[in-house]
Amino acid sequence: MSTASTAVLPTPDPHSYARPAEVRVHHLALALTVDFATRTLSGHATWQLTRQPEAPVVVFDTRGLHIEAVRLGSPEGPAASFELGLADSILGQALRITLPADVTAISIQYRTTAQAAALQWLTPEQTAGGRQPFLFTQSQAILARTWLPCQDSPGIRFTYEAQVRVPTDLLPLMSAENPQALSPAGLYHFRMDQPIPAYLMALAVGNLEYGALSPRTGVYAEPGTLPGALWEFADLEQMVTAAEDLYGPYRWGQYDLLVLPPSFPFGGMENPRLTFVTPTILAGDRSLTSLVAHELAHSWSGNLVTNATWNDFWLNEGFTVYFERRIMERLYGRPYADMLQVLGQTALHHTLAELGPASPDTHLHLQLQGRDPDEGLTEIAYEKGNYLLLKLEHRVGRPALDAFITEYFARHSFRSMGTASFIDYLRRELLDQHPGLEEQLPLSAWVYGPGVPAGAPPVAAERFAAVEEATRQWQAGTPASALVTGSWSSHEWVHLLHQLPAAGPAERLAELDAAFGFTHSGNAEILAAWFPLTIAAGYSPADEALRRFLTTVGRRKFIVPLYKALLAAGRAGEARRLYAQARPNYHAIATATLDALLGGPQGE
């Protein structure tokens, strides 16, 4: 707790009602009961506070919570005076609690409601095993407040302990020290001794088993999924070791993965000690594990040094993408990592074209006041942020940049960092040692300007040269079946699909499909690159596979572009019918985007 209580006061956060300069939290004791019958969490959150002596009120963020009582000191303490502010569709409601003199703890008794957007309650039929229900949370960016009254800002950290009661045949897990076997009483205790922000609070409950990969790494998954997941993630310990060799010791003790049901809206979520991952990376050939390297890298970039507000999100993701690819290079070689860089550039240029090259949303430092911060979770933060670090590497060399990054993580551990503070630190610790470098970048254009500044270093992958040659041969008339593709990874196949015309004739896609079986691929990245082509061409043999994909996979990165492709192809009625069928399987993070795109939950 001492680390949290002595941290630098956070940057003012436009997405939180909290007033941490007056009163801020530093430790949580949480007691919850998980009720699958009513689909609610209920219990109390007891917060230890650091307050200015004259501060009369502590303010928490809530959204859709039912506050039953507030007490001073402990759950058994005297009643406290409190009020809920007006509801805002994005921020929720401020919970203001009057603080008598010398009170340094508050206990809030509450329960969640159907408006808890962080929670997804799954029926047994929506899980891999089909026999038990499942619950998981997704708190990023500002959804922790929908299942926990908290100061929901990335710049405010706290330690926590939790007592969670669940049905006796289910196993709960948190972003904390976790059990590896069932408790007969269904009661579990958790501890997180390192301070974290609220968006890294996580809970999952399901029919789960654990398999160890090394003394500090392992995998949780449903029983039928676990053997394949253990094989897929066999290199996990080597990833952790490679990350430590690059940028310093792993500070969180255990590093485990939890494979969630396919409705999980993201590829992964870097909850400390327990990364949540999508089953869409279980490709059967270990080809998509760069996502795990990405989530692992967050153990330094994001979890250890955190963006102060969601306007500074690029400091989280830009560093993480750069770090991820350095891990993959260390494990699998530079040619492999270069493929990831090129695919990332493709995604970046697609996002720039979609947003518009002059859009302020293509700045690294964003202005998200009055908007859902989820709007800032684009390839700009990830790939443009990474590209700035590649530019620095190109100018100063890897040894100098690596030394800077290592010291950056060490010096700012368990603290937040805003864009202005980072730029001051970057100038002082790196740029000033290289006269003229800031003007050569130019730094302000990268951070506060649109698009990608001129002079960015080129990105290329030697393994993609063969892909591009094969594409040329096929377009010149060579039969698809005659192309030499035997040693290609999924990255090469995705690159091939990216090279094809956006609206080629259906008979040409049929030839590719007959040769390479894209429609029935078990690799989600390949399918996500293939289906937009089939939609645009009206290639009907892929329609049933598309329907299965959209009604089983909830990963937003995949499904939103596919619905957009259906709309662009004039198939709006089909898109809405598919969405009406699939929507119950999607998390609220996905449905918030798709409801706006497709006209509401009924697709009307």
Coordinates of C-alpha atoms in Angstrom, one line a residue:
M1 CA 0.0 0.0 0.0
S2 CA 2.9 2.4 0.6
T3 CA 3.8 2.5 -3.0
A4 CA 0.3 3.6 -4.0
S5 CA 0.0 6.2 -1.2
T6 CA 3.2 7.9 -2.1
A7 CA 2.6 8.1 -5.8
V8 CA 2.6 11.4 -7.7
L9 CA -0.9 12.9 -7.8
P10 CA -2.7 12.0 -11.1
T11 CA -3.2 14.3 -14.1
P12 CA -6.8 15.6 -14.1
D13 CA -8.9 13.1 -16.0
P14 CA -11.8 14.2 -18.1
H15 CA -13.3 10.7 -17.9
S16 CA -13.6 10.5 -14.1
Y17 CA -15.6 12.4 -11.5
A18 CA -13.0 11.6 -8.9
R19 CA -11.0 14.5 -7.3
P20 CA -7.8 12.7 -6.3
A21 CA -6.0 15.9 -5.3
E22 CA -8.4 16.1 -2.4
V23 CA -9.2 12.4 -1.7
R24 CA -8.0 9.3 -3.5
V25 CA -8.2 5.6 -2.8
H26 CA -5.1 3.5 -2.1
H27 CA -6.5 0.1 -1.0
L28 CA -9.7 -1.9 -1.6
A29 CA -11.2 -4.8 0.4
L30 CA -13.9 -6.3 -1.9
A31 CA -16.5 -8.9 -0.9
L32 CA -18.7 -10.2 -3.7
T33 CA -21.3 -12.9 -4.3
V34 CA -21.7 -14.0 -7.9
D35 CA -25.3 -15.0 -8.7
F36 CA -25.8 -16.5 -12.1
A37 CA -29.5 -16.9 -11.6
T38 CA -30.1 -13.1 -11.3
R39 CA -26.9 -12.2 -13.2
T40 CA -25.7 -9.9 -10.5
L41 CA -22.7 -9.2 -8.4
S42 CA -23.5 -8.0 -4.9
G43 CA -21.5 -7.2 -1.8
H44 CA -19.4 -4.3 -0.5
A45 CA -16.3 -2.4 -1.5
T46 CA -14.3 -1.0 1.4
W47 CA -11.9 1.7 0.3
Q48 CA -8.9 3.0 2.3
L49 CA -8.4 6.7 1.5
T50 CA -5.6 9.2 1.4
R51 CA -7.2 12.6 2.0
Q52 CA -6.4 16.2 2.5
P53 CA -7.4 17.2 6.1
E54 CA -10.0 19.7 4.9
A55 CA -11.5 17.6 2.1
P56 CA -15.2 17.2 3.0
V57 CA -16.2 14.8 0.2
V58 CA -14.8 11.7 -1.6
V59 CA -16.1 11.2 -5.1
F60 CA -16.4 7.8 -6.9
D61 CA -17.4 6.8 -10.4
T62 CA -20.4 4.6 -10.9
R63 CA -22.6 3.7 -13.8
G64 CA -25.7 1.6 -13.5
L65 CA -24.9 0.4 -10.0
H66 CA -27.5 0.1 -7.3
I67 CA -26.0 1.7 -4.2
E68 CA -27.7 0.2 -1.1
A69 CA -25.8 1.8 1.7
V70 CA -22.6 3.6 2.5
R71 CA -20.9 3.3 5.9
L72 CA -17.9 4.9 7.6
G73 CA -14.8 2.9 8.3
S74 CA -16.1 -0.6 7.7
P75 CA -19.2 -2.6 6.5
E76 CA -20.4 -2.5 10.1
G77 CA -19.7 1.2 10.7
P78 CA -22.2 4.0 11.0
A79 CA -24.2 5.2 8.0
A80 CA -22.6 7.9 5.8
S81 CA -24.3 10.6 4.0
F82 CA -24.1 10.3 0.2
E83 CA -25.7 11.4 -3.1
L84 CA -25.6 10.3 -6.7
G85 CA -25.2 12.9 -9.3
L86 CA -27.0 13.3 -12.6
A87 CA -26.5 10.4 -15.0
D88 CA -24.3 10.9 -18.0
S89 CA -24.5 8.3 -20.9
I90 CA -20.7 7.9 -21.0
L91 CA -19.4 8.8 -17.5
G92 CA -22.3 7.4 -15.4
Q93 CA -23.0 9.1 -12.1
A94 CA -20.7 10.6 -9.5
L95 CA -21.1 9.1 -6.0
R96 CA -20.4 11.8 -3.5
I97 CA -19.8 10.7 0.1
T98 CA -19.5 13.2 3.0
L99 CA -16.4 12.6 5.1
P100 CA -16.4 13.5 8.8
A101 CA -13.1 14.6 10.2
D102 CA -10.5 11.8 10.6
V103 CA -12.4 9.2 8.5
T104 CA -10.0 7.4 6.2
A105 CA -12.2 4.5 5.1
I106 CA -15.5 4.1 3.3
S107 CA -17.6 0.9 2.7
I108 CA -20.1 0.9 -0.1
Q109 CA -22.7 -1.8 -0.2
Y110 CA -24.0 -2.3 -3.7
R111 CA -25.2 -4.6 -6.5
T112 CA -24.8 -4.6 -10.2
T113 CA -27.7 -4.2 -12.6
A114 CA -28.4 -5.2 -16.2
Q115 CA -26.6 -2.0 -17.3
A116 CA -23.2 -3.4 -16.1
A117 CA -21.5 -3.1 -19.5
A118 CA -18.3 -4.6 -18.2
L119 CA -20.0 -7.9 -17.4
Q120 CA -20.8 -10.6 -19.9
W121 CA -22.9 -13.5 -18.5
L122 CA -22.8 -16.5 -20.9
T123 CA -25.2 -19.4 -20.9
P124 CA -23.7 -22.9 -21.0
E125 CA -24.5 -23.0 -24.8
Q126 CA -22.2 -20.1 -25.3
T127 CA -19.2 -21.8 -23.9
A128 CA -16.8 -24.4 -25.3
G129 CA -18.0 -27.1 -23.0
G130 CA -21.7 -26.3 -23.2
R131 CA -22.5 -27.5 -19.7
Q132 CA -21.8 -24.6 -17.3
P133 CA -22.4 -20.8 -17.4
F134 CA -19.5 -18.3 -17.6
L135 CA -18.9 -14.8 -16.5
F136 CA -16.1 -12.4 -17.4
T137 CA -15.4 -8.7 -17.0
Q138 CA -13.8 -6.2 -19.4
S139 CA -13.1 -3.0 -17.5
Q140 CA -11.0 -1.0 -20.1
A141 CA -11.5 1.8 -20.7
I142 CA -14.0 3.1 -18.2
L143 CA -16.2 0.1 -17.5
A144 CA -14.9 -0.8 -14.1
R145 CA -17.4 1.6 -12.7
T146 CA -20.2 -0.6 -14.0
W147 CA -19.3 -3.4 -11.7
L148 CA -17.4 -1.6 -8.9
P149 CA -17.8 1.8 -7.4
C150 CA -14.3 3.2 -7.9
Q151 CA -12.1 6.1 -8.9
D152 CA -12.1 4.9 -12.5
S153 CA -9.0 6.7 -13.9
P154 CA -5.8 5.1 -15.2
G155 CA -3.9 7.7 -13.2
I156 CA -5.2 6.4 -9.8
R157 CA -3.7 3.2 -8.4
F158 CA -4.6 1.0 -5.5
T159 CA -3.8 -2.4 -4.0
Y160 CA -6.7 -4.8 -3.3
E161 CA -7.9 -8.0 -1.6
A162 CA -11.1 -9.7 -2.4
Q163 CA -13.4 -12.4 -1.1
V164 CA -15.6 -13.9 -3.8
R165 CA -18.4 -16.5 -3.4
V166 CA -19.4 -18.5 -6.4
P167 CA -21.3 -21.8 -7.2
T168 CA -19.3 -24.7 -5.9
D169 CA -18.7 -26.2 -9.3
L170 CA -17.2 -23.1 -10.8
L171 CA -13.7 -21.5 -10.4
P172 CA -13.3 -17.7 -10.0
L173 CA -10.1 -15.9 -11.1
M174 CA -9.0 -12.3 -10.7
S175 CA -6.2 -10.0 -11.7
A176 CA -4.4 -11.1 -8.5
E177 CA -3.0 -14.2 -6.9
N178 CA -5.2 -17.0 -8.1
P179 CA -6.4 -20.5 -7.1
Q180 CA -5.6 -23.5 -9.3
A181 CA -8.4 -25.8 -8.0
L182 CA -11.9 -25.7 -6.7
S183 CA -12.8 -24.9 -3.1
P184 CA -15.6 -27.1 -1.7
A185 CA -17.3 -24.2 -0.1
G186 CA -17.2 -22.0 -3.2
L187 CA -15.4 -19.2 -1.3
Y188 CA -12.2 -17.8 -2.6
H189 CA -9.7 -15.1 -1.4
F190 CA -7.5 -13.0 -3.6
R191 CA -4.7 -10.5 -3.1
M192 CA -3.0 -7.9 -5.4
D193 CA -0.1 -6.3 -3.5
Q194 CA 1.1 -4.2 -6.4
P195 CA -1.0 -1.0 -7.0
I196 CA -3.1 -1.0 -10.2
P197 CA -5.6 1.3 -11.8
A198 CA -9.3 0.4 -11.9
Y199 CA -9.3 -0.6 -15.6
L200 CA -7.0 -3.6 -14.7
M201 CA -9.6 -5.0 -12.2
A202 CA -10.8 -8.3 -13.6
L203 CA -13.0 -11.2 -12.6
A204 CA -13.9 -14.4 -14.5
V205 CA -15.9 -17.4 -13.3
G206 CA -16.4 -20.6 -15.1
N207 CA -15.7 -24.3 -15.6
L208 CA -12.0 -23.8 -15.6
E209 CA -8.9 -25.9 -15.2
Y210 CA -5.2 -25.0 -14.9
G211 CA -2.1 -26.3 -16.6
A212 CA 1.4 -25.2 -15.7
L213 CA 3.9 -24.3 -18.4
S214 CA 6.7 -23.4 -16.0
P215 CA 6.9 -22.4 -12.3
R216 CA 5.7 -18.9 -13.1
T217 CA 3.6 -19.4 -16.3
G218 CA 0.5 -21.4 -17.1
V219 CA -2.9 -21.5 -18.8
Y220 CA -6.5 -21.5 -17.5
A221 CA -9.2 -22.7 -19.9
E222 CA -12.3 -24.9 -20.1
P223 CA -11.3 -28.5 -19.9
G224 CA -11.8 -29.3 -23.5
T225 CA -9.8 -26.3 -24.6
L226 CA -6.9 -26.7 -22.2
P227 CA -4.8 -29.3 -24.0
G228 CA -4.7 -27.4 -27.2
A229 CA -4.0 -24.1 -25.4
L230 CA -1.1 -25.6 -23.5
W231 CA 0.4 -26.7 -26.8
E232 CA -0.3 -23.4 -28.5
F233 CA 1.4 -21.4 -25.8
A234 CA 4.3 -23.7 -25.1
D235 CA 6.8 -20.8 -25.6
L236 CA 5.2 -18.6 -22.9
E237 CA 8.2 -18.9 -20.5
Q238 CA 10.6 -18.1 -23.3
M239 CA 8.5 -15.0 -24.0
V240 CA 8.8 -13.8 -20.4
T241 CA 12.5 -14.5 -20.4
A242 CA 13.0 -12.6 -23.7
A243 CA 11.0 -9.7 -22.4
E244 CA 13.1 -9.5 -19.2
D245 CA 16.3 -9.7 -21.3
L246 CA 15.1 -6.7 -23.3
Y247 CA 13.7 -4.3 -20.7
G248 CA 14.2 -5.5 -17.1
P249 CA 12.6 -7.9 -14.6
Y250 CA 9.0 -9.0 -14.7
R251 CA 7.6 -7.4 -11.6
W252 CA 4.2 -9.3 -11.1
G253 CA 5.2 -12.7 -9.9
Q254 CA 3.0 -15.1 -11.9
Y255 CA 2.1 -14.7 -15.6
D256 CA -0.9 -16.9 -16.6
L257 CA -3.3 -16.8 -19.5
L258 CA -7.0 -17.3 -19.4
V259 CA -8.6 -18.5 -22.6
L260 CA -12.1 -17.0 -22.7
P261 CA -15.1 -18.0 -24.8
P262 CA -15.2 -16.6 -28.3
S263 CA -17.5 -13.7 -27.4
F264 CA -14.6 -11.8 -25.8
P265 CA -14.5 -8.5 -27.7
F266 CA -10.7 -8.1 -27.8
G267 CA -7.7 -10.1 -28.8
G268 CA -6.4 -9.9 -25.3
M269 CA -6.6 -7.9 -22.1
E270 CA -3.5 -7.4 -20.0
N271 CA -5.0 -7.9 -16.6
P272 CA -2.0 -8.2 -14.2
R273 CA -0.9 -11.8 -13.5
L274 CA -3.8 -13.1 -15.6
T275 CA -4.0 -12.0 -19.3
F276 CA -7.4 -12.7 -20.9
V277 CA -7.1 -14.0 -24.4
T278 CA -9.5 -14.8 -27.3
P279 CA -9.7 -18.4 -28.5
T280 CA -9.4 -17.0 -32.0
I281 CA -5.6 -17.2 -31.6
L282 CA -5.7 -21.0 -31.1
A283 CA -4.8 -21.6 -34.7
G284 CA -3.2 -25.0 -34.1
D285 CA 0.2 -23.9 -35.5
R286 CA 1.4 -21.3 -32.9
S287 CA 1.2 -18.7 -35.7
L288 CA -0.9 -16.0 -33.8
T289 CA 1.0 -15.9 -30.5
S290 CA 2.4 -12.4 -31.2
L291 CA -0.9 -11.4 -29.5
V292 CA 0.4 -13.1 -26.3
A293 CA 3.7 -11.2 -26.7
H294 CA 1.7 -8.0 -26.9
E295 CA -0.2 -8.7 -23.7
L296 CA 2.9 -9.7 -21.9
A297 CA 4.7 -6.5 -23.0
H298 CA 1.9 -4.6 -21.2
S299 CA 3.3 -6.0 -18.0
W300 CA 5.9 -3.2 -18.5
S301 CA 4.1 -0.7 -20.8
G302 CA 0.7 0.0 -19.4
N303 CA 0.6 -2.0 -16.2
L304 CA 3.9 -0.8 -14.8
V305 CA 3.9 2.6 -16.4
T306 CA 0.4 3.7 -17.2
N307 CA -1.1 6.4 -19.4
A308 CA -2.3 9.2 -17.1
T309 CA -5.5 9.6 -19.0
W310 CA -7.1 8.0 -22.1
N311 CA -5.9 11.0 -24.1
D312 CA -2.4 9.6 -23.5
F313 CA -3.4 6.1 -24.6
W314 CA -0.6 6.0 -27.2
L315 CA 2.0 5.8 -24.4
N316 CA 0.5 2.5 -23.4
E317 CA 0.0 0.9 -26.8
G318 CA 2.8 2.4 -28.9
F319 CA 5.5 1.1 -26.5
T320 CA 3.7 -2.2 -26.3
V321 CA 3.6 -2.8 -30.0
Y322 CA 7.3 -2.0 -30.3
F323 CA 8.1 -4.2 -27.3
E324 CA 5.9 -7.1 -28.7
R325 CA 7.8 -7.2 -32.0
R326 CA 11.1 -7.1 -30.2
I327 CA 10.1 -10.1 -28.2
M328 CA 9.0 -11.9 -31.4
E329 CA 12.3 -11.0 -33.1
R330 CA 14.2 -12.4 -30.1
L331 CA 12.3 -15.7 -30.3
Y332 CA 11.7 -16.2 -34.0
G333 CA 14.2 -13.9 -35.9
R334 CA 14.1 -10.6 -37.6
P335 CA 12.4 -11.8 -40.8
Y336 CA 9.4 -13.0 -38.8
A337 CA 9.1 -9.8 -36.8
D338 CA 9.4 -7.7 -40.0
M339 CA 6.3 -9.4 -41.3
L340 CA 4.4 -8.2 -38.2
Q341 CA 5.7 -4.7 -38.9
V342 CA 4.4 -4.7 -42.4
L343 CA 1.0 -6.1 -41.4
G344 CA 0.9 -3.4 -38.8
Q345 CA 1.7 -0.7 -41.4
T346 CA -1.1 -2.0 -43.6
A347 CA -3.6 -1.7 -40.7
L348 CA -2.2 1.8 -39.9
H349 CA -2.7 3.1 -43.5
H350 CA -6.2 1.5 -43.5
T351 CA -7.1 3.4 -40.4
L352 CA -5.6 6.7 -41.7
A353 CA -7.7 6.3 -44.9
E354 CA -10.8 5.6 -42.8
L355 CA -10.4 8.5 -40.4
G356 CA -9.0 10.9 -43.0
P357 CA -5.4 12.1 -43.1
A358 CA -6.2 15.4 -41.5
S359 CA -8.4 14.1 -38.7
P360 CA -7.4 15.1 -35.2
D361 CA -8.1 11.5 -34.3
T362 CA -4.9 10.6 -36.1
H363 CA -2.8 12.6 -33.6
L364 CA -1.0 10.5 -31.0
H365 CA -2.2 12.8 -28.2
L366 CA -6.0 12.7 -28.4
Q367 CA -8.7 15.0 -27.3
L368 CA -11.4 12.7 -26.1
Q369 CA -13.2 15.0 -23.7
G370 CA -17.0 14.5 -24.0
R371 CA -16.5 11.2 -25.9
D372 CA -16.3 7.6 -25.0
P373 CA -12.5 6.9 -24.6
D374 CA -13.1 3.7 -26.4
E375 CA -13.1 5.8 -29.6
G376 CA -9.3 6.3 -29.0
L377 CA -8.6 2.5 -29.2
T378 CA -7.6 2.6 -32.9
E379 CA -4.5 1.7 -34.8
I380 CA -3.2 5.2 -34.4
A381 CA -2.3 4.6 -30.8
Y382 CA -0.8 1.2 -31.6
E383 CA 0.9 1.5 -34.9
K384 CA 1.7 5.2 -35.2
G385 CA 3.0 5.1 -31.6
N386 CA 5.2 2.1 -32.6
Y387 CA 6.3 3.9 -35.8
L388 CA 7.5 6.9 -33.7
L389 CA 9.7 4.5 -31.7
L390 CA 10.9 2.9 -34.9
K391 CA 11.9 6.4 -36.1
L392 CA 13.8 7.0 -32.8
E393 CA 15.5 3.6 -33.2
H394 CA 16.5 4.6 -36.8
R395 CA 18.0 7.9 -35.6
V396 CA 19.8 6.9 -32.4
G397 CA 20.3 3.2 -32.8
R398 CA 18.9 0.3 -30.8
P399 CA 21.4 0.3 -27.9
A400 CA 20.6 3.9 -27.1
L401 CA 16.9 3.4 -27.4
D402 CA 16.9 0.2 -25.4
A403 CA 18.8 1.9 -22.6
F404 CA 16.3 4.7 -22.6
I405 CA 13.3 2.4 -22.5
T406 CA 14.8 0.2 -19.8
E407 CA 15.4 3.2 -17.6
Y408 CA 12.0 4.7 -18.4
F409 CA 10.2 1.5 -17.1
A410 CA 12.5 1.3 -14.0
R411 CA 12.2 4.9 -13.0
H412 CA 8.5 5.2 -13.4
S413 CA 7.3 1.9 -12.1
F414 CA 3.8 1.8 -10.6
R415 CA 3.2 5.4 -11.7
S416 CA 1.3 7.1 -14.5
M417 CA 2.7 9.2 -17.3
G418 CA 1.1 11.9 -19.4
T419 CA 2.1 13.0 -22.9
A420 CA 3.6 16.3 -21.9
S421 CA 5.6 14.7 -19.0
F422 CA 6.8 12.0 -21.3
I423 CA 8.0 14.5 -23.9
D424 CA 9.9 16.4 -21.3
Y425 CA 11.5 13.1 -20.1
L426 CA 12.3 12.1 -23.7
R427 CA 14.0 15.4 -24.4
R428 CA 16.0 15.3 -21.2
E429 CA 17.1 11.7 -21.3
L430 CA 17.5 11.0 -25.0
L431 CA 17.0 13.8 -27.5
D432 CA 19.3 16.3 -25.8
Q433 CA 22.1 13.8 -26.2
H434 CA 21.6 14.0 -30.0
P435 CA 21.6 17.6 -31.2
G436 CA 19.2 18.4 -33.9
L437 CA 17.3 15.1 -33.5
E438 CA 14.0 16.6 -32.3
E439 CA 13.8 18.8 -35.4
Q440 CA 14.7 15.8 -37.6
L441 CA 11.9 13.7 -36.2
P442 CA 10.0 16.2 -36.0
L443 CA 8.6 15.3 -32.5
S444 CA 5.7 17.8 -32.3
A445 CA 4.4 16.6 -35.7
W446 CA 4.3 13.0 -34.6
V447 CA 2.6 13.6 -31.3
Y448 CA 0.3 16.6 -31.9
G449 CA -0.1 16.4 -35.7
P450 CA -2.2 14.3 -38.1
G451 CA -1.1 11.3 -40.2
V452 CA 2.4 10.1 -40.5
P453 CA 5.1 12.8 -40.9
A454 CA 7.4 12.7 -43.9
G455 CA 10.6 11.0 -43.5
A456 CA 9.3 8.0 -41.5
P457 CA 11.6 5.0 -42.0
P458 CA 10.6 2.4 -44.6
V459 CA 9.2 -0.9 -43.4
A460 CA 9.7 -4.1 -45.4
A461 CA 9.7 -7.9 -44.9
E462 CA 11.9 -10.1 -47.0
R463 CA 9.5 -13.0 -46.5
F464 CA 6.8 -11.0 -48.2
A465 CA 8.8 -10.6 -51.4
A466 CA 7.9 -14.2 -52.3
V467 CA 4.2 -13.5 -51.5
E468 CA 4.2 -10.5 -53.7
E469 CA 5.9 -12.4 -56.5
A470 CA 3.3 -15.2 -56.2
T471 CA 0.6 -12.6 -56.4
R472 CA 2.0 -11.2 -59.6
Q473 CA 2.3 -14.6 -61.1
W474 CA -1.3 -15.5 -60.3
Q475 CA -2.6 -12.1 -61.7
A476 CA -0.5 -12.8 -64.8
G477 CA -2.2 -16.1 -65.4
T478 CA -0.3 -18.8 -63.4
P479 CA -2.9 -21.2 -61.9
A480 CA -3.2 -20.8 -58.1
S481 CA -2.5 -24.5 -57.7
A482 CA 0.9 -24.0 -59.3
L483 CA 2.1 -21.3 -56.9
V484 CA 4.9 -22.3 -54.4
T485 CA 3.4 -21.7 -51.0
G486 CA 4.3 -24.7 -48.9
S487 CA 6.3 -23.0 -46.2
W488 CA 4.1 -20.0 -45.7
S489 CA 2.9 -18.9 -42.3
S490 CA -0.5 -17.3 -41.7
H491 CA 1.2 -13.9 -42.0
E492 CA 2.1 -14.6 -45.6
W493 CA -1.4 -15.8 -46.4
V494 CA -2.9 -12.6 -44.9
H495 CA -0.4 -10.5 -46.9
L496 CA -1.4 -12.3 -50.0
L497 CA -5.1 -11.6 -49.4
H498 CA -4.2 -7.9 -48.7
Q499 CA -2.6 -7.7 -52.2
L500 CA -5.8 -8.7 -54.0
P501 CA -8.2 -6.2 -55.6
A502 CA -10.9 -5.2 -53.1
A503 CA -13.7 -6.2 -55.6
G504 CA -12.3 -8.9 -57.8
P505 CA -14.5 -11.3 -59.8
A506 CA -16.1 -14.2 -57.9
E507 CA -14.6 -16.8 -60.3
R508 CA -11.1 -15.7 -59.4
L509 CA -11.8 -16.1 -55.7
A510 CA -13.2 -19.6 -56.5
E511 CA -9.9 -20.6 -58.0
L512 CA -8.0 -19.4 -54.9
D513 CA -10.5 -21.1 -52.6
A514 CA -10.2 -24.4 -54.5
A515 CA -6.4 -24.3 -54.3
F516 CA -6.0 -23.0 -50.7
G517 CA -9.2 -23.6 -48.8
F518 CA -9.6 -20.1 -47.4
T519 CA -13.3 -20.4 -46.7
H520 CA -12.8 -23.3 -44.3
S521 CA -9.6 -22.1 -42.7
G522 CA -9.3 -22.6 -39.0
N523 CA -7.2 -19.4 -38.7
A524 CA -9.3 -16.4 -37.7
E525 CA -6.8 -13.8 -39.1
I526 CA -7.0 -15.5 -42.6
L527 CA -10.8 -15.6 -42.5
A528 CA -11.0 -11.9 -41.4
A529 CA -8.9 -11.0 -44.5
W530 CA -10.7 -13.4 -46.8
F531 CA -14.4 -12.6 -46.0
P532 CA -14.3 -8.9 -47.1
L533 CA -13.1 -10.1 -50.5
T534 CA -15.9 -12.7 -50.8
I535 CA -18.5 -10.1 -49.7
A536 CA -17.4 -7.6 -52.2
A537 CA -17.3 -10.2 -55.0
G538 CA -20.6 -11.8 -54.1
Y539 CA -18.8 -15.2 -53.7
S540 CA -21.7 -17.1 -52.3
P541 CA -19.9 -20.4 -51.3
A542 CA -18.4 -18.4 -48.4
D543 CA -21.7 -17.1 -47.1
E544 CA -22.4 -19.9 -44.7
A545 CA -18.8 -19.8 -43.2
L546 CA -19.3 -16.0 -42.8
R547 CA -22.5 -16.6 -41.0
R548 CA -20.9 -19.1 -38.6
F549 CA -18.0 -16.7 -38.0
L550 CA -20.2 -13.7 -37.2
T551 CA -22.5 -15.7 -34.9
T552 CA -19.7 -17.3 -32.9
V553 CA -16.8 -14.9 -32.8
G554 CA -17.2 -11.6 -30.8
R555 CA -13.8 -10.1 -31.4
R556 CA -14.5 -6.5 -32.4
K557 CA -11.4 -6.2 -34.6
F558 CA -12.9 -8.9 -36.9
I559 CA -16.7 -8.5 -36.8
V560 CA -17.0 -4.7 -37.2
P561 CA -15.2 -4.6 -40.6
L562 CA -17.3 -7.5 -41.8
Y563 CA -20.6 -5.8 -41.0
K564 CA -19.2 -2.7 -42.7
A565 CA -18.3 -4.8 -45.8
L566 CA -21.8 -6.2 -45.9
L567 CA -23.3 -2.7 -45.8
A568 CA -20.9 -1.4 -48.5
A569 CA -21.9 -4.4 -50.7
G570 CA -25.6 -3.4 -50.5
R571 CA -26.4 -6.3 -48.2
A572 CA -27.8 -4.2 -45.3
G573 CA -30.8 -6.4 -44.7
E574 CA -28.6 -9.5 -44.5
A575 CA -26.2 -7.6 -42.1
R576 CA -29.1 -6.7 -39.8
R577 CA -30.5 -10.2 -39.8
L578 CA -27.1 -11.7 -39.0
Y579 CA -26.6 -9.1 -36.3
A580 CA -30.0 -9.8 -34.7
Q581 CA -29.0 -13.5 -34.5
A582 CA -25.5 -12.9 -33.3
R583 CA -26.0 -10.0 -30.9
P584 CA -26.8 -12.1 -27.8
N585 CA -23.3 -13.6 -28.1
Y586 CA -21.5 -10.2 -28.3
H587 CA -20.1 -8.2 -25.4
A588 CA -21.5 -4.7 -24.7
I589 CA -18.3 -3.2 -26.0
A590 CA -19.0 -4.7 -29.4
T591 CA -22.7 -4.1 -29.4
A592 CA -22.2 -0.4 -28.6
T593 CA -20.3 0.0 -31.9
L594 CA -22.6 -2.3 -33.9
D595 CA -25.8 -0.8 -32.6
A596 CA -24.7 2.6 -33.9
L597 CA -23.6 1.0 -37.2
L598 CA -26.7 -1.2 -37.8
G599 CA -29.5 0.7 -36.2
G600 CA -30.1 -0.7 -32.8
P601 CA -30.3 -4.0 -31.0
Q602 CA -33.1 -5.3 -33.3
G603 CA -31.3 -4.2 -36.4
E604 CA -34.2 -1.9 -37.3

